[in-house]
Amino acid sequence: MTRPNMHYADLQESYLFRRIAQRTATYEQAHPGVHLYRMGIGDVSLPLCDAVICALHEAVDDQANAKRFHGYMPECGASFLREAIAAHYASRGVSVDADEVFVSSGASDELGDILDLFDAGSSAMVIEPAYPAYVDANIMAGRPIVHVPACEEEGFLPRPSEAARADVLYLCSPNNPTGAVFNKAQLQEWVDFANQCGAVILFDAAYEAYIEDDELPHSIFEVAGARTCAIEICSLSKTAGFTGTRLGYTVIPKELVRCGLSLNGMWVRNRTTKTNGVSYIIQRGAAAVFTPEGQRQVREGIAVYKRNAQVLMRALDEAGIWYCGGRNAPYLWLRCPDGMGSWEFFDSLLHQIQVVGTPGEGFGSCGEGYFRLSTFGDPRDTVEAARRIEDLLA
Ligand code: MLT
């Protein structure tokens, strides 16, 4: 009999956001026609900006023209997009070669796929509360996981220690779910630690566009020594509304070598075998994000979500609820009121005021007692959700 991957038996029955969707659907079935205020999964509510839409339309027309038509795309990404991304890094003072940039179909896909680079027995360090896909992808691969709890007292930004020693170190900054952001000195400690023990950092920078404070690093490659120990995984999902369009990018420096093998070269080998590249149309839409007009327009969208954050922060302040995040990150991480459990609070918000959020426990056991609100909702819904939260909790 075919033996399936038995590691799946070690997973929770369903993925966090699926569990939330199922509970929400059950509520909707029981209350037909009721409007829900969706602040759960970090899915964007604004349409793609004009610069992207125009580029997508033009690319569709190219596909109707024999001279401009594109079939298979280069597996690691079209050179026009890899160069545009490298130029974007350069504009922020970070030097990255175009062939160190790999175009992907999204950060969440890549965070699991990239594990192919590491030995089957490699361990992975995850700072919790954490984006649940880090843990689930490693469970599926049967890899040992080193769970490092992060606590409120240290701002959810633990320092490296012996307890964090592992082959692969996941860092997410700005953090999903807590909104905490490593400063340069804190990131330097992790880079030094990884270089000392030969570990590789997987730096999830999906939310870097939300950083407002000038001194905070957007990229791990702003830190000395990162080119010999880090891979950076980025996404246009939250920056430019590509959650449904799908496009991300990964930077693997050529200096990143382990046991004589270049991880950049290995990823070229992997991608050329396992993918036929992201579609031409989507890559053209993505390239528009990196034009001056595209950057101006995506900044306008981010400003809308930042206003949502302010609306929610004001409501929590009025209600006297402790929270962090929201300033340099699109998530608010709050303490559930009256010692409530995070799923208990989820049910209470859903049933009493029709607001959907994300229970902190879904990001790891040390997220119990906390709750995440996304700022990516429709602005009018966010205003109403904030009013309802304030009325319920004040
Ligand atoms: C989240 O809500 O944590 C994210 O939207 C999930 C994702 O990016 O896949």
Coordinates of N, CA and C in Angstrom, one line a residue, residues 229-385:
C229 N 24.6 35.0 5.3 CA 23.7 34.2 6.2 C 22.2 34.3 5.9
A230 N 21.8 35.2 5.0 CA 20.3 35.4 4.9 C 19.7 35.3 3.5
I231 N 18.5 34.9 3.6 CA 17.6 34.9 2.4 C 16.4 35.8 2.7
E232 N 16.1 36.7 1.8 CA 15.0 37.6 2.1 C 13.8 37.3 1.2
I233 N 12.6 37.1 1.8 CA 11.4 36.8 1.1 C 10.4 37.9 1.1
C234 N 10.1 38.4 0.0 CA 9.2 39.6 -0.1 C 7.9 39.3 -0.9
S235 N 7.0 40.2 -0.9 CA 5.7 40.0 -1.5 C 5.1 41.3 -2.0
L236 N 4.4 41.2 -3.1 CA 3.6 42.4 -3.5 C 2.2 42.4 -2.9
S237 N 1.8 41.3 -2.2 CA 0.5 41.1 -1.7 C 0.0 42.3 -0.9
K238 N 0.7 42.7 0.1 CA 0.3 43.7 1.0 C 0.8 45.1 0.6
T239 N 1.9 45.1 -0.2 CA 2.4 46.3 -0.7 C 1.6 46.9 -1.8
A240 N 1.1 46.0 -2.7 CA 0.5 46.5 -3.9 C -0.8 45.8 -4.2
G241 N -1.4 45.1 -3.2 CA -2.7 44.5 -3.4 C -2.7 43.2 -4.3
F242 N -1.6 42.5 -4.3 CA -1.5 41.3 -5.1 C -1.9 40.0 -4.5
T243 N -2.7 40.1 -3.4 CA -3.1 38.8 -2.8 C -3.8 37.8 -3.7
G244 N -4.6 38.4 -4.6 CA -5.2 37.5 -5.6 C -4.5 37.4 -6.9
T245 N -3.6 38.3 -7.2 CA -2.8 38.4 -8.4 C -1.6 37.5 -8.4
R246 N -1.0 37.4 -7.2 CA 0.1 36.6 -6.8 C 1.4 36.9 -7.4
L247 N 2.3 37.6 -6.7 CA 3.7 37.7 -7.1 C 4.5 38.1 -5.9
G248 N 5.6 37.5 -5.7 CA 6.6 37.8 -4.7 C 8.0 37.7 -5.3
Y249 N 9.0 38.0 -4.4 CA 10.4 37.9 -4.9 C 11.2 37.5 -3.7
T250 N 12.3 36.8 -4.0 CA 13.2 36.3 -3.0 C 14.6 36.7 -3.4
V251 N 15.4 37.2 -2.4 CA 16.8 37.5 -2.7 C 17.7 36.5 -2.0
I252 N 18.6 35.9 -2.8 CA 19.6 34.9 -2.3 C 20.9 35.4 -2.8
P253 N 21.7 36.0 -1.9 CA 23.0 36.5 -2.3 C 24.0 35.5 -2.7
K254 N 24.9 35.8 -3.6 CA 25.8 34.8 -4.1 C 26.8 34.4 -3.1
E255 N 27.0 35.2 -2.0 CA 28.0 34.9 -1.0 C 27.4 33.8 0.0
L256 N 26.1 33.5 -0.2 CA 25.5 32.5 0.8 C 25.9 31.1 0.3
V257 N 26.9 30.6 1.0 CA 27.4 29.3 0.6 C 27.4 28.4 1.9
R258 N 27.0 27.1 1.7 CA 27.1 26.2 2.9 C 27.6 24.8 2.3
C259 N 28.6 24.3 3.0 CA 29.2 23.0 2.6 C 29.7 23.1 1.2
G260 N 30.2 24.2 0.7 CA 30.7 24.4 -0.6 C 29.7 24.6 -1.7
L261 N 28.4 24.6 -1.3 CA 27.4 24.8 -2.3 C 26.8 26.2 -2.2
S262 N 26.6 26.9 -3.4 CA 26.0 28.2 -3.4 C 24.5 28.0 -3.4
L263 N 23.8 28.7 -2.4 CA 22.4 28.5 -2.3 C 21.7 29.2 -3.4
N264 N 22.3 30.3 -4.0 CA 21.8 30.9 -5.1 C 21.8 30.0 -6.3
G265 N 22.9 29.3 -6.5 CA 23.0 28.3 -7.6 C 22.0 27.2 -7.4
M266 N 21.9 26.7 -6.2 CA 20.9 25.6 -5.9 C 19.5 26.1 -6.2
W267 N 19.2 27.3 -5.9 CA 17.8 27.8 -6.2 C 17.5 27.9 -7.7
V268 N 18.6 28.3 -8.4 CA 18.4 28.3 -9.9 C 18.1 26.9 -10.4
R269 N 18.8 25.9 -9.8 CA 18.6 24.5 -10.2 C 17.2 24.1 -9.8
N270 N 16.8 24.5 -8.6 CA 15.5 24.1 -8.2 C 14.4 24.7 -9.1
R271 N 14.5 26.0 -9.3 CA 13.4 26.7 -10.0 C 13.3 26.2 -11.5
T272 N 14.5 26.0 -12.1 CA 14.5 25.6 -13.5 C 13.9 24.2 -13.6
T273 N 14.0 23.4 -12.5 CA 13.4 22.1 -12.6 C 11.9 22.1 -12.2
K274 N 11.6 22.9 -11.2 CA 10.2 22.8 -10.6 C 9.2 23.8 -11.0
T275 N 9.6 24.8 -11.8 CA 8.6 25.8 -12.2 C 8.9 26.2 -13.7
N276 N 7.9 26.8 -14.3 CA 8.1 27.3 -15.6 C 7.9 28.8 -15.6
G277 N 8.1 29.4 -14.4 CA 8.1 30.8 -14.2 C 6.7 31.4 -14.0
V278 N 6.7 32.6 -13.5 CA 5.4 33.3 -13.2 C 4.9 33.9 -14.5
S279 N 3.7 34.0 -14.7 CA 3.1 34.4 -16.1 C 3.6 35.7 -16.5
Y280 N 3.9 35.9 -17.8 CA 4.3 37.2 -18.3 C 3.4 38.3 -17.9
I281 N 2.1 38.1 -18.0 CA 1.1 39.2 -17.7 C 1.3 39.7 -16.3
I282 N 1.4 38.7 -15.4 CA 1.5 39.2 -13.9 C 2.9 39.8 -13.7
Q283 N 3.9 39.4 -14.3 CA 5.2 40.0 -14.1 C 5.3 41.4 -14.7
R284 N 4.5 41.6 -15.8 CA 4.5 43.0 -16.3 C 3.7 43.9 -15.3
G285 N 2.6 43.4 -14.8 CA 1.9 44.1 -13.8 C 2.8 44.5 -12.6
A286 N 3.6 43.5 -12.2 CA 4.5 43.7 -11.0 C 5.5 44.7 -11.3
A287 N 6.1 44.7 -12.6 CA 7.1 45.7 -12.9 C 6.6 47.1 -12.8
A288 N 5.3 47.3 -13.1 CA 4.7 48.6 -13.0 C 4.7 49.2 -11.5
V289 N 4.7 48.3 -10.5 CA 4.8 48.7 -9.1 C 6.1 49.4 -8.9
F290 N 7.2 49.1 -9.6 CA 8.5 49.6 -9.3 C 8.8 50.9 -10.1
T291 N 7.8 51.4 -10.9 CA 8.0 52.6 -11.6 C 7.7 53.8 -10.7
P292 N 8.2 55.0 -10.9 CA 7.9 56.1 -10.0 C 6.4 56.3 -9.8
E293 N 5.6 56.2 -10.9 CA 4.2 56.4 -10.8 C 3.6 55.2 -10.0
G294 N 4.0 54.0 -10.3 CA 3.5 52.8 -9.5 C 3.8 53.0 -8.0
Q295 N 5.0 53.5 -7.7 CA 5.4 53.6 -6.3 C 4.5 54.7 -5.6
R296 N 4.2 55.8 -6.4 CA 3.3 56.8 -5.8 C 1.9 56.2 -5.5
Q297 N 1.4 55.5 -6.5 CA 0.1 54.9 -6.4 C 0.0 53.9 -5.3
V298 N 1.0 53.0 -5.2 CA 0.9 52.0 -4.1 C 1.0 52.6 -2.7
R299 N 1.7 53.7 -2.6 CA 1.9 54.5 -1.3 C 0.5 55.0 -0.9
E300 N -0.3 55.4 -2.0 CA -1.7 56.0 -1.6 C -2.5 54.8 -1.0
G301 N -2.4 53.6 -1.5 CA -3.2 52.5 -1.0 C -2.7 52.2 0.4
I302 N -1.4 52.2 0.6 CA -0.9 51.9 2.0 C -1.4 53.0 3.0
A303 N -1.5 54.2 2.5 CA -1.9 55.3 3.4 C -3.4 55.0 3.9
V304 N -4.2 54.4 3.0 CA -5.6 54.1 3.4 C -5.6 53.1 4.5
Y305 N -4.7 52.0 4.4 CA -4.7 51.0 5.4 C -4.1 51.6 6.7
K306 N -3.2 52.6 6.6 CA -2.6 53.2 7.8 C -3.7 54.0 8.5
R307 N -4.6 54.6 7.7 CA -5.7 55.4 8.3 C -6.6 54.4 9.1
N308 N -6.8 53.2 8.5 CA -7.6 52.1 9.2 C -7.0 51.8 10.5
A309 N -5.6 51.7 10.5 CA -4.9 51.4 11.7 C -5.2 52.4 12.8
Q310 N -5.2 53.7 12.4 CA -5.4 54.8 13.3 C -6.8 54.7 13.9
V311 N -7.8 54.4 13.1 CA -9.2 54.3 13.5 C -9.3 53.2 14.6
L312 N -8.7 52.1 14.3 CA -8.8 50.9 15.3 C -8.0 51.2 16.5
M313 N -6.8 51.9 16.4 CA -6.0 52.2 17.6 C -6.8 53.2 18.5
R314 N -7.4 54.2 17.9 CA -8.2 55.1 18.7 C -9.3 54.4 19.5
A315 N -10.0 53.4 18.8 CA -11.0 52.7 19.5 C -10.5 51.9 20.7
L316 N -9.3 51.3 20.4 CA -8.7 50.4 21.5 C -8.3 51.3 22.7
D317 N -7.7 52.5 22.3 CA -7.3 53.5 23.4 C -8.5 53.9 24.2
E318 N -9.6 54.2 23.5 CA -10.8 54.6 24.2 C -11.4 53.5 25.1
A319 N -11.2 52.3 24.6 CA -11.7 51.1 25.4 C -10.7 50.7 26.5
G320 N -9.5 51.3 26.5 CA -8.6 50.9 27.5 C -8.0 49.6 27.3
I321 N -7.8 49.1 26.1 CA -7.3 47.8 25.8 C -5.8 48.0 25.4
W322 N -5.0 47.1 26.0 CA -3.5 47.1 25.7 C -3.3 46.5 24.3
Y323 N -2.5 47.2 23.5 CA -2.2 46.6 22.2 C -0.8 47.1 21.7
C324 N -0.3 46.4 20.7 CA 1.0 47.0 20.0 C 0.7 46.8 18.5
G325 N 1.7 47.2 17.7 CA 1.6 47.2 16.3 C 0.8 48.4 15.8
G326 N 0.5 48.3 14.5 CA -0.3 49.4 13.9 C 0.4 50.6 13.3
R327 N 1.6 50.8 13.9 CA 2.4 52.0 13.4 C 3.3 51.6 12.2
N328 N 4.1 50.7 12.4 CA 5.0 50.2 11.3 C 4.6 48.9 10.7
A329 N 3.4 48.5 11.0 CA 2.9 47.2 10.5 C 1.4 47.3 10.4
P330 N 0.8 46.5 9.5 CA -0.6 46.5 9.3 C -1.5 45.7 10.2
Y331 N -0.9 45.2 11.3 CA -1.7 44.4 12.2 C -1.6 45.1 13.6
L332 N -2.8 44.9 14.3 CA -2.8 45.3 15.8 C -2.9 44.0 16.6
W333 N -2.1 44.0 17.6 CA -2.0 42.8 18.5 C -2.4 43.2 19.8
L334 N -3.6 42.7 20.3 CA -4.2 43.3 21.5 C -4.4 42.2 22.5
R335 N -4.4 42.6 23.8 CA -4.7 41.6 24.9 C -6.2 41.5 25.0
C336 N -6.7 40.2 25.0 CA -8.1 40.0 25.2 C -8.6 40.6 26.5
P337 N -9.7 41.2 26.5 CA -10.2 41.8 27.8 C -10.6 40.8 28.8
D338 N -10.5 41.1 30.1 CA -11.1 40.3 31.2 C -10.5 38.9 31.2
G339 N -9.2 38.8 30.8 CA -8.6 37.5 30.9 C -9.2 36.4 29.9
M340 N -10.0 36.9 28.9 CA -10.6 35.9 28.0 C -9.6 35.1 27.2
G341 N -9.9 33.9 26.8 CA -9.1 33.2 25.9 C -9.3 33.7 24.5
S342 N -8.3 33.5 23.6 CA -8.4 34.2 22.3 C -9.5 33.6 21.4
W343 N -9.9 32.3 21.5 CA -11.0 31.8 20.7 C -12.3 32.3 21.3
E344 N -12.3 32.4 22.7 CA -13.5 32.9 23.4 C -13.8 34.3 22.9
F345 N -12.7 35.1 22.8 CA -12.9 36.5 22.4 C -13.3 36.6 20.9
F346 N -12.8 35.7 20.1 CA -13.2 35.6 18.7 C -14.7 35.4 18.6
D347 N -15.2 34.4 19.4 CA -16.6 34.1 19.3 C -17.5 35.3 19.8
S348 N -16.9 35.9 20.9 CA -17.7 37.0 21.4 C -17.8 38.2 20.4
L349 N -16.7 38.5 19.7 CA -16.8 39.6 18.7 C -17.7 39.2 17.6
L350 N -17.6 37.9 17.2 CA -18.4 37.5 16.0 C -19.9 37.5 16.4
H351 N -20.2 37.0 17.5 CA -21.6 36.9 17.9 C -22.2 38.2 18.3
Q352 N -21.5 39.0 19.0 CA -22.1 40.2 19.6 C -22.0 41.4 18.7
I353 N -20.9 41.5 17.9 CA -20.8 42.7 17.1 C -20.4 42.4 15.6
Q354 N -20.4 41.2 15.3 CA -20.2 40.7 13.9 C -18.8 41.1 13.3
V355 N -17.8 41.3 14.2 CA -16.5 41.6 13.8 C -15.7 40.3 13.8
V356 N -14.9 40.0 12.7 CA -14.1 38.8 12.6 C -12.6 39.2 12.7
G357 N -12.0 38.6 13.7 CA -10.5 38.9 13.9 C -9.8 37.5 13.9
T358 N -8.6 37.5 14.4 CA -7.8 36.3 14.4 C -7.3 36.0 15.8
P359 N -7.7 34.8 16.4 CA -7.3 34.5 17.7 C -5.8 34.3 17.8
G360 N -5.2 34.9 18.9 CA -3.8 34.8 19.0 C -3.2 33.4 19.1
E361 N -4.0 32.5 19.7 CA -3.6 31.2 19.9 C -3.3 30.5 18.6
G362 N -3.9 31.0 17.5 CA -3.6 30.4 16.2 C -2.2 30.6 15.7
F363 N -1.5 31.5 16.4 CA -0.1 31.8 16.0 C 0.9 31.1 17.0
G364 N 0.4 30.2 17.7 CA 1.2 29.5 18.7 C 0.7 29.6 20.1
S365 N 1.0 28.7 20.9 CA 0.4 28.7 22.3 C 0.7 29.9 23.0
C366 N 1.8 30.6 22.8 CA 2.1 31.8 23.6 C 1.3 33.0 23.0
G367 N 0.5 32.8 22.0 CA -0.4 33.8 21.5 C -1.8 33.8 22.2
E368 N -1.9 32.7 23.1 CA -3.2 32.6 23.9 C -3.4 33.9 24.7
G369 N -4.6 34.4 24.7 CA -4.9 35.6 25.5 C -4.7 36.8 24.7
Y370 N -4.3 36.7 23.5 CA -4.1 37.9 22.6 C -5.0 37.7 21.3
F371 N -5.1 38.7 20.6 CA -6.0 38.8 19.4 C -5.4 39.7 18.4
R372 N -5.6 39.3 17.1 CA -5.0 40.2 16.0 C -6.1 40.8 15.2
L373 N -6.0 42.1 14.9 CA -6.9 42.8 14.0 C -6.1 43.2 12.8
S374 N -6.7 42.9 11.6 CA -6.0 43.3 10.4 C -6.5 44.7 10.0
T375 N -5.6 45.5 9.4 CA -6.0 46.9 9.0 C -6.3 46.9 7.5
F376 N -6.4 45.8 6.8 CA -6.6 45.7 5.4 C -8.1 45.8 5.0
G377 N -9.0 45.9 6.0 CA -10.4 45.9 5.6 C -10.9 47.1 4.9
D378 N -12.1 47.0 4.4 CA -12.7 48.2 3.7 C -12.8 49.3 4.7
P379 N -12.4 50.6 4.3 CA -12.3 51.7 5.3 C -13.6 52.0 6.0
R380 N -14.8 51.9 5.3 CA -16.0 52.2 6.0 C -16.4 51.1 7.0
D381 N -16.1 49.8 6.6 CA -16.3 48.7 7.5 C -15.4 48.9 8.8
T382 N -14.2 49.4 8.5 CA -13.2 49.5 9.7 C -13.7 50.5 10.6
V383 N -14.3 51.6 10.1 CA -14.9 52.7 11.0 C -16.0 52.1 11.9
E384 N -16.9 51.3 11.2 CA -18.0 50.7 11.9 C -17.5 49.7 12.9
A385 N -16.5 48.9 12.5 CA -16.0 47.8 13.4 C -15.4 48.5 14.6

